[in-house]
Coordinates of N, CA and C in Angstrom, one line a residue:
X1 N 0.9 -1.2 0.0 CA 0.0 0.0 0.0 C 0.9 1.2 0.0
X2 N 0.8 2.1 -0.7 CA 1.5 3.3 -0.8 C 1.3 4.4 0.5
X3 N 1.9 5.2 0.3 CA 2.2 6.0 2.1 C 0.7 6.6 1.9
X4 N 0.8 7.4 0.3 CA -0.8 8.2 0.2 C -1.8 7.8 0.9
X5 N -2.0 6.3 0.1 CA -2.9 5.6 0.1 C -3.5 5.4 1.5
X6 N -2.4 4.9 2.2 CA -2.3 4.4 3.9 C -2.5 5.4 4.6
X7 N -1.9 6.7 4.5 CA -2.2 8.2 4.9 C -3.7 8.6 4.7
X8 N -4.4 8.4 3.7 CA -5.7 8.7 3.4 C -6.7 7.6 4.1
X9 N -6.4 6.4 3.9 CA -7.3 5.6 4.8 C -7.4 6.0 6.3
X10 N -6.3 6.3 6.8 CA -5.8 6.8 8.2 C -6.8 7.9 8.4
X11 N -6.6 9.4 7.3 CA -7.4 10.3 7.7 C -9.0 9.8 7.5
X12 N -9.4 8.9 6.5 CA -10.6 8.3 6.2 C -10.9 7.3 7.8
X13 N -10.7 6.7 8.5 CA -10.8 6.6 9.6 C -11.1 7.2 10.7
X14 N -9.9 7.8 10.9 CA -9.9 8.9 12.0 C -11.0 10.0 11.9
X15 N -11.4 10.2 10.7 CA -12.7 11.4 10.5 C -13.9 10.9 10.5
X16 N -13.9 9.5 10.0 CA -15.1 8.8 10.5 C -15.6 8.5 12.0
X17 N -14.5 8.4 12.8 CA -14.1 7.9 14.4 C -15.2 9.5 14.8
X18 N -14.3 10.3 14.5 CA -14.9 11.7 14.9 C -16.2 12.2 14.8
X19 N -16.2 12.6 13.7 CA -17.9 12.3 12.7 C -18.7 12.0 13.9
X20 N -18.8 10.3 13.8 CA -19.9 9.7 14.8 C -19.8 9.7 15.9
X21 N -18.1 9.9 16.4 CA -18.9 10.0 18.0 C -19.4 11.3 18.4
X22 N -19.1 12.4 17.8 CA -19.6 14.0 17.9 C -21.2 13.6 17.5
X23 N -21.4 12.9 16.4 CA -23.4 13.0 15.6 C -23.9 12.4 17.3
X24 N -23.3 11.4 17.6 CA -24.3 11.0 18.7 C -24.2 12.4 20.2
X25 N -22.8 12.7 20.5 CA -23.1 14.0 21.5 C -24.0 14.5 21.1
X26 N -24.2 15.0 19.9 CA -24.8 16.5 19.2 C -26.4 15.9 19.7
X27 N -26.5 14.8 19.1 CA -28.3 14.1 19.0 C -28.4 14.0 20.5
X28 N -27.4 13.3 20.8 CA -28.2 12.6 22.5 C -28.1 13.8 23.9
X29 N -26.6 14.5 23.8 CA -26.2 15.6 25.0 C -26.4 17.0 24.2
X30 N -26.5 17.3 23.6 CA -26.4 18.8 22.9 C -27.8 19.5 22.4
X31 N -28.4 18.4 21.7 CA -29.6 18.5 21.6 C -30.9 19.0 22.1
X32 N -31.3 19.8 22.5 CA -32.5 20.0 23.5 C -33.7 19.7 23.1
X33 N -34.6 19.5 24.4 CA -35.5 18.6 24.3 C -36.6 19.8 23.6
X34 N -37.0 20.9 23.3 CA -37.5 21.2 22.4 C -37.4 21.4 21.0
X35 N -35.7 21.3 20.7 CA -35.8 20.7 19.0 C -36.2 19.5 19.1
X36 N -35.4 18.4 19.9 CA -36.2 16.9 19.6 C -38.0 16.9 19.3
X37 N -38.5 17.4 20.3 CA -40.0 17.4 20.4 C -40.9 18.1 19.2
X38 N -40.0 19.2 19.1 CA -40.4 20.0 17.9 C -40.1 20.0 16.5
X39 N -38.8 19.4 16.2 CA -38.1 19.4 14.9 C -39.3 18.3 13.8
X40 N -39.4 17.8 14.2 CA -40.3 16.3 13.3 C -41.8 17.5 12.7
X41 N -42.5 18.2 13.2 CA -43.5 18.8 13.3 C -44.0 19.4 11.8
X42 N -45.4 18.8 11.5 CA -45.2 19.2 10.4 C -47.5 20.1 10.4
X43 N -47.5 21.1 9.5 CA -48.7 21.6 9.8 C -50.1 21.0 9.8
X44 N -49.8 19.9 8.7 CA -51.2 18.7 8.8 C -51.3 18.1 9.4
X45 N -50.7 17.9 10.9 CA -51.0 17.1 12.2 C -51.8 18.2 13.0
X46 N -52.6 17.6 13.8 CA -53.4 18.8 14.4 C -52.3 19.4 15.9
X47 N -52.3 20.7 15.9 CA -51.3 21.5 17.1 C -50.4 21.1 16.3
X48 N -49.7 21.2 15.6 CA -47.9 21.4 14.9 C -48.0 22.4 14.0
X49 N -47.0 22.7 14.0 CA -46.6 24.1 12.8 C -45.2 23.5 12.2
X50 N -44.9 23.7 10.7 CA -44.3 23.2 10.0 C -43.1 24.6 10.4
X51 N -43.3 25.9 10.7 CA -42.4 26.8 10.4 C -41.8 26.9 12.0
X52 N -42.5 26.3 13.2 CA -41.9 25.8 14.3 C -41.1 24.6 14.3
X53 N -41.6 23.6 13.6 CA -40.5 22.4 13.2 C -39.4 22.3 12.0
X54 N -39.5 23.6 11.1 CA -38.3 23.8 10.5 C -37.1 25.1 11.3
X55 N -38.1 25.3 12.4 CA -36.8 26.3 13.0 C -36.0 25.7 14.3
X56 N -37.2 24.6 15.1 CA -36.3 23.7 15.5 C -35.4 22.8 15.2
X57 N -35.3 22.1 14.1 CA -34.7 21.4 13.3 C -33.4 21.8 12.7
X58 N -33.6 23.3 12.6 CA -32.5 24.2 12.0 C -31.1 24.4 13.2
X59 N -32.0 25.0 14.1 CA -31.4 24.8 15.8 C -30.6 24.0 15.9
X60 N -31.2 22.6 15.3 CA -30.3 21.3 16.2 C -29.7 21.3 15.4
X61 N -29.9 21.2 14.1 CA -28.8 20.8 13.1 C -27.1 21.8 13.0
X62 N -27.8 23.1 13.6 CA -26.7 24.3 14.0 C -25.7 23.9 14.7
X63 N -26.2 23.4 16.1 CA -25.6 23.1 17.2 C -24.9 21.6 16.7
X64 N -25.3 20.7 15.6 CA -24.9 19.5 15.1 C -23.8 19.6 14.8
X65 N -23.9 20.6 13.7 CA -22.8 20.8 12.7 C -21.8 21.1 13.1
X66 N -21.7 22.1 14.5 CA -20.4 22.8 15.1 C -20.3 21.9 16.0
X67 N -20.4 20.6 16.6 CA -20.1 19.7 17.2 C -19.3 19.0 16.5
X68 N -20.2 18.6 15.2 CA -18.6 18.1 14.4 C -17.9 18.4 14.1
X69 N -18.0 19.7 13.6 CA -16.7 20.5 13.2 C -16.0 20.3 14.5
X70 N -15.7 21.1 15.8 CA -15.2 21.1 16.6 C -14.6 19.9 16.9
X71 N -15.2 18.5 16.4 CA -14.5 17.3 16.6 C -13.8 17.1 16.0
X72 N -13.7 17.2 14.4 CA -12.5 17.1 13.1 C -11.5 18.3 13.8
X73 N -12.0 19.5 14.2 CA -10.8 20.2 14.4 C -10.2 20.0 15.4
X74 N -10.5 19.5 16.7 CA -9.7 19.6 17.6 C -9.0 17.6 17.4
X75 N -10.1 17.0 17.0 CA -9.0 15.5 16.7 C -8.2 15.5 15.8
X76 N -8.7 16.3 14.8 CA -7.5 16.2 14.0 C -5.5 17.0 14.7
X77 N -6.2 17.7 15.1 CA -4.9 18.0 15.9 C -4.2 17.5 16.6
X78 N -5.0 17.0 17.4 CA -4.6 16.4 18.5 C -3.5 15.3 17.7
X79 N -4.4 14.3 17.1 CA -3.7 13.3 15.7 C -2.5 13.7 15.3
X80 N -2.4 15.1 15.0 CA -1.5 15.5 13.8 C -2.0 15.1 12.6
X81 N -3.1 15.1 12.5 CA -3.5 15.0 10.8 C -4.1 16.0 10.4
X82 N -3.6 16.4 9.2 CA -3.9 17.6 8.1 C -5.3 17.2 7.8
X83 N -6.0 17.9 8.0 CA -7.4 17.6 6.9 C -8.0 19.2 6.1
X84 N -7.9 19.0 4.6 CA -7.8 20.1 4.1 C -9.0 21.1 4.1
X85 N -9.1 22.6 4.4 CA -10.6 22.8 4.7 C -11.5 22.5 4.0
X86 N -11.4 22.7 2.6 CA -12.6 22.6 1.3 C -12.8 21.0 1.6
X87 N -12.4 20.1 1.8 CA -13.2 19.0 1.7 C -13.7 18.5 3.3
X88 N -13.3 19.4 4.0 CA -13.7 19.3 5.4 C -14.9 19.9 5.4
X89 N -15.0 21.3 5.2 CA -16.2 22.0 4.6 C -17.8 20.9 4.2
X90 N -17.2 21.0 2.6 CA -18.0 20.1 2.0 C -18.5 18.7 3.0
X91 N -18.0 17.8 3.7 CA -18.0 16.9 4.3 C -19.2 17.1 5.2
X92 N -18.7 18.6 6.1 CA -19.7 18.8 7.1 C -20.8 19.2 7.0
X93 N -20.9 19.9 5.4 CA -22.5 20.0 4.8 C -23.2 19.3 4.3
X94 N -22.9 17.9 3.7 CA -23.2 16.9 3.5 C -23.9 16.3 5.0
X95 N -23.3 15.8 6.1 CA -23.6 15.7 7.0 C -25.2 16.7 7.7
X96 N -24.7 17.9 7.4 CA -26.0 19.0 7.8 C -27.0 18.5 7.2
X97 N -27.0 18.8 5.9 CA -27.8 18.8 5.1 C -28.8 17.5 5.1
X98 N -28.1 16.4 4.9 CA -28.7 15.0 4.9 C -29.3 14.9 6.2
X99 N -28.6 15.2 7.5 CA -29.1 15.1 8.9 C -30.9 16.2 8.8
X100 N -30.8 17.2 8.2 CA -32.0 18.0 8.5 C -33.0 17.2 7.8
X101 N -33.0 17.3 6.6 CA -33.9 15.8 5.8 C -34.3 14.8 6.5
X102 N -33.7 14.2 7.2 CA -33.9 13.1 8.0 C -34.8 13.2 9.4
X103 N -34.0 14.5 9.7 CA -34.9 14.9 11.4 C -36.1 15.9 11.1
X104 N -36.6 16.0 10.1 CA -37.9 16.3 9.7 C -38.8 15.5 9.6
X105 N -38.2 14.3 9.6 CA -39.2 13.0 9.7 C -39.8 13.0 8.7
X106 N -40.5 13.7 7.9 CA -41.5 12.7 6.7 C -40.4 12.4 5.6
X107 N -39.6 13.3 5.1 CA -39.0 12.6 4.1 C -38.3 11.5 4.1
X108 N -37.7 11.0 5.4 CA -36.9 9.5 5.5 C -38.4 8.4 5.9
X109 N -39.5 9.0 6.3 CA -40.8 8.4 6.3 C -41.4 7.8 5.4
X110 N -41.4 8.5 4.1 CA -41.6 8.5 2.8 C -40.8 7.0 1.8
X111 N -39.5 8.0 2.6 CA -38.6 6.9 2.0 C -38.6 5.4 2.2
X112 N -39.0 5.0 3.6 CA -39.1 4.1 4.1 C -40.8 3.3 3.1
X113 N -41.5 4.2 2.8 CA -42.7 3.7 2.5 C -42.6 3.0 1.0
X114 N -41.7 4.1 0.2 CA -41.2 4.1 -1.0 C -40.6 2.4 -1.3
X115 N -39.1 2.1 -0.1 CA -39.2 0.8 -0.1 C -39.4 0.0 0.8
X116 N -40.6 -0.5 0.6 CA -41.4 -1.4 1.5 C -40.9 -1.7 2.9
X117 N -40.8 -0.6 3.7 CA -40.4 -0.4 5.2 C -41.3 -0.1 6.0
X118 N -42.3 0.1 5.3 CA -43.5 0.9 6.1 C -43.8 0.5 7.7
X119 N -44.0 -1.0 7.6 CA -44.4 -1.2 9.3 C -43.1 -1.2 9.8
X120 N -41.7 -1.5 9.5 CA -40.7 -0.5 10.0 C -40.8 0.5 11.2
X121 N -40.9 1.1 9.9 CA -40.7 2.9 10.4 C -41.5 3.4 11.1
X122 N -42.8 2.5 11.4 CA -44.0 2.5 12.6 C -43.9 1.8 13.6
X123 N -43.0 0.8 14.0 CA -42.4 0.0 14.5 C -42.3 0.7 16.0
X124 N -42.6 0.2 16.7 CA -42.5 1.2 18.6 C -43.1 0.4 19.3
X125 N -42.7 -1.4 19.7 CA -42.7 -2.2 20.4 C -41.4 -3.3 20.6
X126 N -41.8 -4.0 21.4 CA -40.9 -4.8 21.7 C -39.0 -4.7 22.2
X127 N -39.4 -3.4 22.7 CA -38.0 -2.6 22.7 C -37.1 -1.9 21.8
X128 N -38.2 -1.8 20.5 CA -37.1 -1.5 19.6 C -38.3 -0.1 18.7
X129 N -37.5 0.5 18.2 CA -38.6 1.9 17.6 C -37.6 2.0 15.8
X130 N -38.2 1.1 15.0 CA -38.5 1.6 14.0 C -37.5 2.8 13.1
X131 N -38.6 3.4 13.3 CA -38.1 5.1 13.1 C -36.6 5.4 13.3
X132 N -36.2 5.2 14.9 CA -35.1 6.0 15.0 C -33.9 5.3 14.5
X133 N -33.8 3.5 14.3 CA -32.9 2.7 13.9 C -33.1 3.2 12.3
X134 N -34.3 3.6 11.7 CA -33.7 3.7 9.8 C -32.9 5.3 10.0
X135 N -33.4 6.4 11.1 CA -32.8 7.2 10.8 C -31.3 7.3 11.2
X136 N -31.1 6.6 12.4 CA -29.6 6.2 12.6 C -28.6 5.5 11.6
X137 N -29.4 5.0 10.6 CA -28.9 3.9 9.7 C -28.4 5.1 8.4
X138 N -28.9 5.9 8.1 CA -29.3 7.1 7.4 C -28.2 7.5 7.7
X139 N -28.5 8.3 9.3 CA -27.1 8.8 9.6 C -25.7 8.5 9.2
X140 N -25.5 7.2 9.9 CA -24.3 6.7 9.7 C -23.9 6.7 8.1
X141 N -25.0 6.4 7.1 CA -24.3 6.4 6.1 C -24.0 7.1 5.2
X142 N -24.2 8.8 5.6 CA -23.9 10.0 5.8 C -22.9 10.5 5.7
X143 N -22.8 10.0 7.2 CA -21.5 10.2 8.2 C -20.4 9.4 7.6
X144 N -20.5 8.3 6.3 CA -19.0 7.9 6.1 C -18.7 8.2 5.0
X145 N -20.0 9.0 4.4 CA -19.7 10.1 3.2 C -19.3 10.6 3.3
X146 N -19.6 11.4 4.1 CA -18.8 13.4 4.8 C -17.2 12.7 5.3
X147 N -16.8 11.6 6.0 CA -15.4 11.1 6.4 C -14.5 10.3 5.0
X148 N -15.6 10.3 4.1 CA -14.5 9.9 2.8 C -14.2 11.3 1.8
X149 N -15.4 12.4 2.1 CA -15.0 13.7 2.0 C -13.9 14.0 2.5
X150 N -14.1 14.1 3.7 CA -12.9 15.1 4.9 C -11.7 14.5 4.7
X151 N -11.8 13.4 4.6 CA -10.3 12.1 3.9 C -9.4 13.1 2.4
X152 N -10.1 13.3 1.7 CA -9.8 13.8 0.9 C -8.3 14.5 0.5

């Protein structure tokens, strides 16, 4: 394997390491319990407002995005690994972007309906909920876009 090559997998690792453990601080500790409650909200459920759940949503995804950033930048240092901005950039908007889509809930809803996931994504027994495992699944595979980005 060539030094590049070995060098790039290394940063392709190490930015993935980061990535995910910062998406889960951001969602589970950073998060507050009025974007969680409010971000999914959409106007054709009775009591929700679509323009209260796109500004919650925006909120978390804010506080998301500078969670990870602050994780690529401070791990990467720590590391000693170079990660160049423009595709660190790009990486983390990828991340934003796909994350907000997803934590609005109908469009990864949709999607799930689209392929045959439906009782899935409605799924909220037996200890397990559906919903949050396709959007974590979503996440993550996101999250090793934006780390084969930031690898870059």
């Amino acid at each position: 394997m060539s030094d590049a090559l070995s060098s790039r997998a290394a940063r392709f690792a190490a930015a993935y390491a980061l990535i995910r453990a910062a998406a889960d601080v951001a969602d589970h500790w950073v998060q507050t319990d009025h974007q969680a409650r409010l971000k999914g909200q959409h106007d054709h459920t009775d009591g929700q407002s679509s323009a209260a759940g796109r500004r919650a949503c925006a909120a978390h995804v804010a506080t998301y995005t500078a969670t990870q950033a602050g994780a690529l930048l401070l791990g990467s240092r720590v590391l000693g690994m170079r990660l160049r901005p423009g595709p660190m950039a790009a990486a983390l908007t990828l991340s934003a972007v796909t994350h907000y889509v997803a934590d609005r809930r109908e469009p990864l809803r949709r999607l799930a309906d689209a392929t045959g996931k439906s009782n899935f994504v409605r799924l909220s027994d037996h200890g397990m909920n559906g919903a949050y495992a396709l959007d974590q699944a979503w996440h993550h595979a996101f999250e090793t876009a934006a780390a084969l980005i930031a690898a870059a």
